[in-house]
PDB file of C-alpha atoms in Angstrom:
ATOM      1  CA  UNK A   1      15.114 -17.806 -25.216  1.00 42.00           C
ATOM      2  CA  UNK A   2      17.765 -16.871 -22.676  1.00 36.00           C
ATOM      3  CA  UNK A   3      18.789 -20.522 -22.257  1.00 38.00           C
ATOM      4  CA  UNK A   4      18.983 -20.947 -26.035  1.00 36.00           C
ATOM      5  CA  UNK A   5      21.120 -17.811 -26.246  1.00 36.00           C
ATOM      6  CA  UNK A   6      23.494 -19.165 -23.584  1.00 32.00           C
ATOM      7  CA  UNK A   7      23.764 -22.471 -25.413  1.00 34.00           C
ATOM      8  CA  UNK A   8      24.530 -20.660 -28.659  1.00 39.00           C
ATOM      9  CA  UNK A   9      27.236 -18.578 -26.986  1.00 37.00           C
ATOM     10  CA  UNK A  10      28.701 -21.692 -25.369  1.00 39.00           C
ATOM     11  CA  UNK A  11      28.802 -23.394 -28.744  1.00 44.00           C
ATOM     12  CA  UNK A  12      30.594 -20.418 -30.266  1.00 40.00           C
ATOM     13  CA  UNK A  13      33.134 -20.432 -27.425  1.00 41.00           C
ATOM     14  CA  UNK A  14      33.816 -24.153 -27.823  1.00 36.00           C
ATOM     15  CA  UNK A  15      34.140 -23.802 -31.590  1.00 38.00           C
ATOM     16  CA  UNK A  16      36.546 -20.890 -31.182  1.00 37.00           C
ATOM     17  CA  UNK A  17      38.606 -22.816 -28.641  1.00 38.00           C
ATOM     18  CA  UNK A  18      38.838 -25.862 -30.905  1.00 36.00           C
ATOM     19  CA  UNK A  19      39.720 -23.682 -33.875  1.00 38.00           C
ATOM     20  CA  UNK A  20      42.402 -22.002 -31.803  1.00 39.00           C
ATOM     21  CA  UNK A  21      43.918 -25.347 -30.870  1.00 39.00           C
ATOM     22  CA  UNK A  22      43.848 -26.574 -34.448  1.00 36.00           C
ATOM     23  CA  UNK A  23      45.311 -23.300 -35.626  1.00 44.00           C
ATOM     24  CA  UNK A  24      48.363 -23.575 -33.369  1.00 66.00           C
ATOM     25  CA  UNK A  25      51.214 -24.346 -35.725  1.00 77.00           C
ATOM     26  CA  UNK A  26      54.277 -26.290 -34.554  1.00 87.00           C
ATOM     27  CA  UNK A  27      57.491 -24.391 -33.797  1.00 94.00           C
ATOM     28  CA  UNK A  28      60.260 -24.235 -36.417  1.00 95.00           C
ATOM     29  CA  UNK A  29      63.304 -26.504 -36.608  1.00 95.00           C
ATOM     30  CA  UNK A  30      65.913 -25.956 -33.936  1.00 96.00           C
ATOM     31  CA  UNK A  31      68.871 -23.878 -35.086  1.00 96.00           C
ATOM     32  CA  UNK A  32      72.433 -24.985 -34.476  1.00 97.00           C
ATOM     33  CA  UNK A  33      75.968 -24.837 -35.799  1.00 97.00           C
ATOM     34  CA  UNK A  34      77.248 -28.406 -35.729  1.00 97.00           C
ATOM     35  CA  UNK A  35      78.424 -29.691 -39.138  1.00 97.00           C
ATOM     36  CA  UNK A  36      79.996 -26.983 -41.275  1.00 96.00           C
ATOM     37  CA  UNK A  37      80.549 -29.002 -44.458  1.00 97.00           C
ATOM     38  CA  UNK A  38      79.845 -32.374 -46.059  1.00 97.00           C
ATOM     39  CA  UNK A  39      81.743 -33.006 -49.291  1.00 97.00           C
ATOM     40  CA  UNK A  40      83.078 -35.800 -51.467  1.00 96.00           C
ATOM     41  CA  UNK A  41      86.483 -37.128 -50.497  1.00 91.00           C
ATOM     42  CA  UNK A  42      89.314 -38.527 -52.596  1.00 82.00           C
ATOM     43  CA  UNK A  43      88.205 -39.910 -55.980  1.00 85.00           C
ATOM     44  CA  UNK A  44      84.582 -39.116 -54.997  1.00 91.00           C
ATOM     45  CA  UNK A  45      84.218 -42.458 -53.211  1.00 92.00           C
ATOM     46  CA  UNK A  46      83.843 -41.158 -49.654  1.00 96.00           C
ATOM     47  CA  UNK A  47      82.223 -38.369 -47.634  1.00 96.00           C
ATOM     48  CA  UNK A  48      84.360 -35.869 -45.759  1.00 97.00           C
ATOM     49  CA  UNK A  49      82.567 -34.315 -42.779  1.00 98.00           C
ATOM     50  CA  UNK A  50      83.800 -31.138 -41.090  1.00 97.00           C
ATOM     51  CA  UNK A  51      82.670 -30.486 -37.523  1.00 97.00           C
ATOM     52  CA  UNK A  52      81.977 -26.788 -36.869  1.00 96.00           C
ATOM     53  CA  UNK A  53      84.792 -24.854 -35.181  1.00 93.00           C
ATOM     54  CA  UNK A  54      82.518 -23.388 -32.490  1.00 93.00           C
ATOM     55  CA  UNK A  55      79.409 -25.572 -32.190  1.00 95.00           C
ATOM     56  CA  UNK A  56      76.293 -24.045 -30.635  1.00 96.00           C
ATOM     57  CA  UNK A  57      72.610 -24.848 -30.387  1.00 96.00           C
ATOM     58  CA  UNK A  58      69.402 -22.918 -29.727  1.00 96.00           C
ATOM     59  CA  UNK A  59      67.269 -24.473 -26.999  1.00 95.00           C
ATOM     60  CA  UNK A  60      64.396 -23.895 -24.590  1.00 93.00           C
ATOM     61  CA  UNK A  61      66.484 -25.574 -21.914  1.00 93.00           C
ATOM     62  CA  UNK A  62      66.136 -23.368 -18.844  1.00 85.00           C
ATOM     63  CA  UNK A  63      69.570 -22.899 -17.313  1.00 71.00           C
ATOM     64  CA  UNK A  64      71.355 -20.093 -15.535  1.00 63.00           C
ATOM     65  CA  UNK A  65      71.773 -17.413 -18.213  1.00 55.00           C
ATOM     66  CA  UNK A  66      75.494 -17.343 -17.448  1.00 57.00           C
ATOM     67  CA  UNK A  67      75.705 -20.653 -19.306  1.00 60.00           C
ATOM     68  CA  UNK A  68      74.314 -19.245 -22.550  1.00 64.00           C
ATOM     69  CA  UNK A  69      76.358 -17.504 -25.238  1.00 61.00           C
ATOM     70  CA  UNK A  70      74.184 -14.523 -26.141  1.00 55.00           C
ATOM     71  CA  UNK A  71      70.629 -13.277 -26.170  1.00 49.00           C
ATOM     72  CA  UNK A  72      68.791 -14.650 -29.241  1.00 44.00           C
ATOM     73  CA  UNK A  73      67.920 -11.137 -30.435  1.00 41.00           C
ATOM     74  CA  UNK A  74      71.581 -10.196 -30.760  1.00 43.00           C
ATOM     75  CA  UNK A  75      72.399 -13.133 -33.008  1.00 47.00           C
ATOM     76  CA  UNK A  76      69.129 -13.414 -34.934  1.00 44.00           C
ATOM     77  CA  UNK A  77      70.553 -11.956 -38.131  1.00 44.00           C
ATOM     78  CA  UNK A  78      73.416 -14.456 -38.119  1.00 47.00           C
ATOM     79  CA  UNK A  79      70.990 -17.346 -37.643  1.00 47.00           C
ATOM     80  CA  UNK A  80      68.651 -16.461 -40.495  1.00 43.00           C
ATOM     81  CA  UNK A  81      68.451 -18.981 -43.340  1.00 45.00           C
ATOM     82  CA  UNK A  82      69.665 -17.912 -46.763  1.00 41.00           C
ATOM     83  CA  UNK A  83      66.755 -17.851 -49.213  1.00 36.00           C
ATOM     84  CA  UNK A  84      63.092 -18.722 -48.748  1.00 34.00           C
ATOM     85  CA  UNK A  85      60.827 -21.590 -49.690  1.00 32.00           C
ATOM     86  CA  UNK A  86      58.565 -19.885 -52.213  1.00 29.00           C
ATOM     87  CA  UNK A  87      56.096 -22.753 -52.054  1.00 31.00           C
ATOM     88  CA  UNK A  88      55.474 -21.916 -48.405  1.00 32.00           C
ATOM     89  CA  UNK A  89      54.647 -18.234 -48.824  1.00 30.00           C
ATOM     90  CA  UNK A  90      51.524 -17.529 -46.817  1.00 32.00           C
ATOM     91  CA  UNK A  91      51.462 -21.066 -45.462  1.00 35.00           C
ATOM     92  CA  UNK A  92      52.732 -20.242 -41.981  1.00 38.00           C
ATOM     93  CA  UNK A  93      54.195 -22.804 -39.595  1.00 40.00           C
ATOM     94  CA  UNK A  94      53.556 -26.361 -40.669  1.00 40.00           C
ATOM     95  CA  UNK A  95      52.464 -25.376 -44.183  1.00 35.00           C
ATOM     96  CA  UNK A  96      52.679 -27.688 -47.160  1.00 32.00           C
ATOM     97  CA  UNK A  97      55.696 -26.072 -48.761  1.00 35.00           C
ATOM     98  CA  UNK A  98      59.041 -27.519 -49.774  1.00 39.00           C
ATOM     99  CA  UNK A  99      59.699 -29.590 -46.675  1.00 47.00           C
ATOM    100  CA  UNK A 100      60.113 -33.156 -47.918  1.00 59.00           C
ATOM    101  CA  UNK A 101      63.454 -34.794 -48.596  1.00 64.00           C
ATOM    102  CA  UNK A 102      63.281 -36.873 -51.744  1.00 51.00           C
ATOM    103  CA  UNK A 103      59.936 -35.356 -52.809  1.00 52.00           C
ATOM    104  CA  UNK A 104      61.073 -32.566 -55.119  1.00 52.00           C
ATOM    105  CA  UNK A 105      61.224 -29.663 -52.669  1.00 84.00           C
ATOM    106  CA  UNK A 106      64.995 -29.283 -52.580  1.00 89.00           C
ATOM    107  CA  UNK A 107      65.333 -26.395 -55.026  1.00 87.00           C
ATOM    108  CA  UNK A 108      62.826 -24.175 -53.202  1.00 87.00           C
ATOM    109  CA  UNK A 109      63.643 -25.054 -49.585  1.00 90.00           C
ATOM    110  CA  UNK A 110      65.228 -22.358 -47.374  1.00 90.00           C
ATOM    111  CA  UNK A 111      68.980 -22.680 -46.840  1.00 92.00           C
ATOM    112  CA  UNK A 112      71.188 -22.463 -43.772  1.00 94.00           C
ATOM    113  CA  UNK A 113      74.324 -20.360 -43.638  1.00 92.00           C
ATOM    114  CA  UNK A 114      76.263 -23.495 -44.660  1.00 94.00           C
ATOM    115  CA  UNK A 115      74.023 -24.020 -47.700  1.00 94.00           C
ATOM    116  CA  UNK A 116      71.975 -26.999 -46.481  1.00 96.00           C
ATOM    117  CA  UNK A 117      68.274 -27.165 -47.321  1.00 95.00           C
ATOM    118  CA  UNK A 118      66.215 -26.916 -44.106  1.00 94.00           C
ATOM    119  CA  UNK A 119      63.852 -29.813 -43.458  1.00 93.00           C
ATOM    120  CA  UNK A 120      60.482 -28.342 -42.363  1.00 91.00           C
ATOM    121  CA  UNK A 121      61.910 -24.824 -42.696  1.00 90.00           C
ATOM    122  CA  UNK A 122      59.519 -21.964 -43.412  1.00 87.00           C
ATOM    123  CA  UNK A 123      59.502 -18.326 -44.432  1.00 85.00           C
ATOM    124  CA  UNK A 124      58.260 -17.270 -40.983  1.00 88.00           C
ATOM    125  CA  UNK A 125      60.948 -18.979 -38.887  1.00 91.00           C
ATOM    126  CA  UNK A 126      62.639 -15.651 -38.071  1.00 91.00           C
ATOM    127  CA  UNK A 127      59.310 -14.225 -36.915  1.00 93.00           C
ATOM    128  CA  UNK A 128      58.734 -17.189 -34.592  1.00 94.00           C
ATOM    129  CA  UNK A 129      62.172 -16.813 -32.999  1.00 94.00           C
ATOM    130  CA  UNK A 130      61.627 -13.078 -32.556  1.00 94.00           C
ATOM    131  CA  UNK A 131      58.210 -13.627 -30.941  1.00 94.00           C
ATOM    132  CA  UNK A 132      59.652 -16.261 -28.571  1.00 93.00           C
ATOM    133  CA  UNK A 133      62.959 -14.556 -27.813  1.00 92.00           C
ATOM    134  CA  UNK A 134      62.365 -14.849 -24.050  1.00 92.00           C
ATOM    135  CA  UNK A 135      61.927 -18.631 -24.293  1.00 93.00           C
ATOM    136  CA  UNK A 136      65.117 -19.664 -26.082  1.00 94.00           C
ATOM    137  CA  UNK A 137      68.836 -19.342 -25.454  1.00 93.00           C
ATOM    138  CA  UNK A 138      71.948 -20.058 -27.513  1.00 95.00           C
ATOM    139  CA  UNK A 139      74.310 -22.515 -25.813  1.00 95.00           C
ATOM    140  CA  UNK A 140      77.859 -23.495 -26.611  1.00 96.00           C
ATOM    141  CA  UNK A 141      78.195 -27.189 -27.400  1.00 96.00           C
ATOM    142  CA  UNK A 142      80.809 -29.864 -27.971  1.00 95.00           C
ATOM    143  CA  UNK A 143      80.643 -32.697 -30.491  1.00 95.00           C
ATOM    144  CA  UNK A 144      80.523 -35.719 -28.201  1.00 94.00           C
ATOM    145  CA  UNK A 145      80.176 -38.195 -31.074  1.00 97.00           C
ATOM    146  CA  UNK A 146      79.812 -38.341 -34.850  1.00 98.00           C
ATOM    147  CA  UNK A 147      77.504 -40.911 -36.441  1.00 98.00           C
ATOM    148  CA  UNK A 148      77.314 -42.158 -40.043  1.00 98.00           C
ATOM    149  CA  UNK A 149      74.656 -44.423 -41.559  1.00 98.00           C
ATOM    150  CA  UNK A 150      73.250 -45.551 -44.896  1.00 98.00           C
ATOM    151  CA  UNK A 151      69.502 -44.833 -44.914  1.00 97.00           C
ATOM    152  CA  UNK A 152      68.448 -46.601 -48.115  1.00 96.00           C
ATOM    153  CA  UNK A 153      67.877 -46.088 -51.817  1.00 95.00           C
ATOM    154  CA  UNK A 154      66.174 -42.941 -53.046  1.00 92.00           C
ATOM    155  CA  UNK A 155      62.902 -44.832 -53.624  1.00 91.00           C
ATOM    156  CA  UNK A 156      62.929 -46.469 -50.181  1.00 91.00           C
ATOM    157  CA  UNK A 157      63.922 -43.217 -48.479  1.00 91.00           C
ATOM    158  CA  UNK A 158      61.138 -41.247 -50.190  1.00 85.00           C
ATOM    159  CA  UNK A 159      58.554 -43.784 -48.996  1.00 85.00           C
ATOM    160  CA  UNK A 160      59.733 -43.809 -45.375  1.00 86.00           C
ATOM    161  CA  UNK A 161      62.311 -41.116 -44.467  1.00 88.00           C
ATOM    162  CA  UNK A 162      63.531 -41.165 -40.853  1.00 93.00           C
ATOM    163  CA  UNK A 163      62.748 -38.196 -38.643  1.00 92.00           C
ATOM    164  CA  UNK A 164      65.295 -36.084 -36.764  1.00 95.00           C
ATOM    165  CA  UNK A 165      67.625 -37.716 -34.282  1.00 95.00           C
ATOM    166  CA  UNK A 166      69.896 -40.752 -34.124  1.00 97.00           C
ATOM    167  CA  UNK A 167      69.462 -43.845 -36.301  1.00 97.00           C
ATOM    168  CA  UNK A 168      71.210 -47.244 -36.115  1.00 97.00           C
ATOM    169  CA  UNK A 169      74.720 -46.091 -36.991  1.00 98.00           C
ATOM    170  CA  UNK A 170      76.999 -47.972 -39.377  1.00 98.00           C
ATOM    171  CA  UNK A 171      79.887 -46.088 -37.757  1.00 98.00           C
ATOM    172  CA  UNK A 172      80.010 -44.010 -34.590  1.00 97.00           C
ATOM    173  CA  UNK A 173      83.133 -42.108 -33.610  1.00 97.00           C
ATOM    174  CA  UNK A 174      83.450 -40.698 -30.119  1.00 94.00           C
ATOM    175  CA  UNK A 175      85.422 -37.491 -29.579  1.00 91.00           C
ATOM    176  CA  UNK A 176      85.658 -36.909 -33.352  1.00 95.00           C
ATOM    177  CA  UNK A 177      88.407 -34.822 -34.892  1.00 95.00           C
ATOM    178  CA  UNK A 178      87.645 -31.659 -36.858  1.00 96.00           C
ATOM    179  CA  UNK A 179      87.446 -33.684 -40.093  1.00 97.00           C
ATOM    180  CA  UNK A 180      86.286 -37.275 -40.466  1.00 97.00           C
ATOM    181  CA  UNK A 181      85.934 -39.417 -43.611  1.00 97.00           C
ATOM    182  CA  UNK A 182      83.446 -42.222 -44.284  1.00 97.00           C
ATOM    183  CA  UNK A 183      83.416 -44.650 -47.232  1.00 96.00           C
ATOM    184  CA  UNK A 184      80.395 -44.689 -49.538  1.00 95.00           C
ATOM    185  CA  UNK A 185      79.122 -48.188 -50.299  1.00 92.00           C
ATOM    186  CA  UNK A 186      76.321 -47.505 -52.810  1.00 94.00           C
ATOM    187  CA  UNK A 187      74.039 -44.762 -54.186  1.00 95.00           C
ATOM    188  CA  UNK A 188      71.218 -43.486 -52.001  1.00 96.00           C
ATOM    189  CA  UNK A 189      70.762 -41.517 -48.793  1.00 97.00           C
ATOM    190  CA  UNK A 190      73.213 -41.198 -45.912  1.00 98.00           C
ATOM    191  CA  UNK A 191      72.981 -39.451 -42.546  1.00 98.00           C
ATOM    192  CA  UNK A 192      75.855 -37.814 -40.695  1.00 98.00           C
ATOM    193  CA  UNK A 193      75.126 -36.334 -37.284  1.00 98.00           C
ATOM    194  CA  UNK A 194      76.847 -34.925 -34.228  1.00 97.00           C
ATOM    195  CA  UNK A 195      75.761 -35.468 -30.640  1.00 97.00           C
ATOM    196  CA  UNK A 196      75.724 -32.053 -28.976  1.00 97.00           C
ATOM    197  CA  UNK A 197      76.745 -31.897 -25.315  1.00 96.00           C
ATOM    198  CA  UNK A 198      76.537 -28.649 -23.375  1.00 95.00           C
ATOM    199  CA  UNK A 199      79.876 -26.867 -23.148  1.00 93.00           C
ATOM    200  CA  UNK A 200      79.083 -24.611 -20.176  1.00 91.00           C
ATOM    201  CA  UNK A 201      75.966 -26.408 -18.922  1.00 93.00           C
ATOM    202  CA  UNK A 202      75.457 -30.029 -17.920  1.00 93.00           C
ATOM    203  CA  UNK A 203      72.905 -30.917 -20.581  1.00 94.00           C
ATOM    204  CA  UNK A 204      72.542 -33.325 -23.506  1.00 96.00           C
ATOM    205  CA  UNK A 205      71.100 -31.404 -26.485  1.00 97.00           C
ATOM    206  CA  UNK A 206      70.690 -34.506 -28.646  1.00 96.00           C
ATOM    207  CA  UNK A 207      71.758 -34.829 -32.277  1.00 97.00           C
ATOM    208  CA  UNK A 208      72.114 -32.437 -35.228  1.00 97.00           C
ATOM    209  CA  UNK A 209      71.984 -34.234 -38.579  1.00 98.00           C
ATOM    210  CA  UNK A 210      72.603 -33.696 -42.276  1.00 98.00           C
ATOM    211  CA  UNK A 211      71.003 -36.108 -44.767  1.00 97.00           C
ATOM    212  CA  UNK A 212      72.880 -36.470 -48.057  1.00 97.00           C
ATOM    213  CA  UNK A 213      71.723 -38.064 -51.318  1.00 96.00           C
ATOM    214  CA  UNK A 214      74.469 -39.378 -53.598  1.00 96.00           C
ATOM    215  CA  UNK A 215      74.173 -40.825 -57.102  1.00 95.00           C
ATOM    216  CA  UNK A 216      76.698 -42.779 -59.138  1.00 92.00           C
ATOM    217  CA  UNK A 217      78.614 -40.888 -61.786  1.00 88.00           C
ATOM    218  CA  UNK A 218      77.710 -42.289 -65.201  1.00 80.00           C
ATOM    219  CA  UNK A 219      79.919 -45.240 -66.105  1.00 72.00           C
ATOM    220  CA  UNK A 220      82.156 -44.836 -63.038  1.00 78.00           C
ATOM    221  CA  UNK A 221      82.531 -46.176 -59.507  1.00 78.00           C
ATOM    222  CA  UNK A 222      82.491 -42.670 -57.999  1.00 87.00           C
ATOM    223  CA  UNK A 223      79.610 -40.492 -56.807  1.00 94.00           C
ATOM    224  CA  UNK A 224      78.029 -37.046 -57.020  1.00 95.00           C
ATOM    225  CA  UNK A 225      76.184 -35.260 -54.196  1.00 96.00           C
ATOM    226  CA  UNK A 226      72.658 -34.379 -55.336  1.00 95.00           C
ATOM    227  CA  UNK A 227      71.023 -33.062 -52.126  1.00 95.00           C
ATOM    228  CA  UNK A 228      72.023 -32.021 -48.598  1.00 96.00           C
ATOM    229  CA  UNK A 229      69.330 -31.453 -45.958  1.00 96.00           C
ATOM    230  CA  UNK A 230      69.767 -30.230 -42.405  1.00 97.00           C
ATOM    231  CA  UNK A 231      67.406 -32.312 -40.269  1.00 96.00           C
ATOM    232  CA  UNK A 232      66.706 -30.898 -36.814  1.00 96.00           C
ATOM    233  CA  UNK A 233      64.048 -31.501 -34.163  1.00 95.00           C
ATOM    234  CA  UNK A 234      61.570 -28.692 -33.651  1.00 95.00           C
ATOM    235  CA  UNK A 235      62.748 -26.328 -30.956  1.00 94.00           C
TER     236      UNK A 235
END
């Protein structure tokens, strides 16, 4: 009986451990200030991209704290998305809410301070950052490059959207100016992204991207912007 009891307890412990592992939700998207605006250019036939005046990025990169800008707790309010994804209420990290670009979740997705929908954003992102405030820092960054690429038609993009990070660029501009313009060739999805290099630390923070869906204006050769998603790696 004692051996059976030990086996039962061991089974409970293993089950609890497995459940704990499966219950661990992924961290939220990394927060950054990289691209302040993406808009239609002259005659609505191009995209005008504005690089943020003071780029920064949140990271778990462990550097001397003198290289960071501020403690996360002191800037948390400024980082909070505007609005919540109602479809994710109660879902927690990694829930099945409005996270998919091209799949109908745009209207209910949380928004950044610049108005972009947040890919894989959730209503508990602030809570995660608060609970992990000792693990992340906010670093000043510089836009080392600006990339632009056509990702495909809306149908093709919905079937196989690219994840965060760089893609094969149609154009790549090093040391970009504050405002850059790119010609639109056809309707569909485009990605613009900045490569973030540490300003006060010697570190490559990767890319911060915005995916934009444009459609043709009826009977014209110009375009309308239908969706804008901020696409970031998980922190």
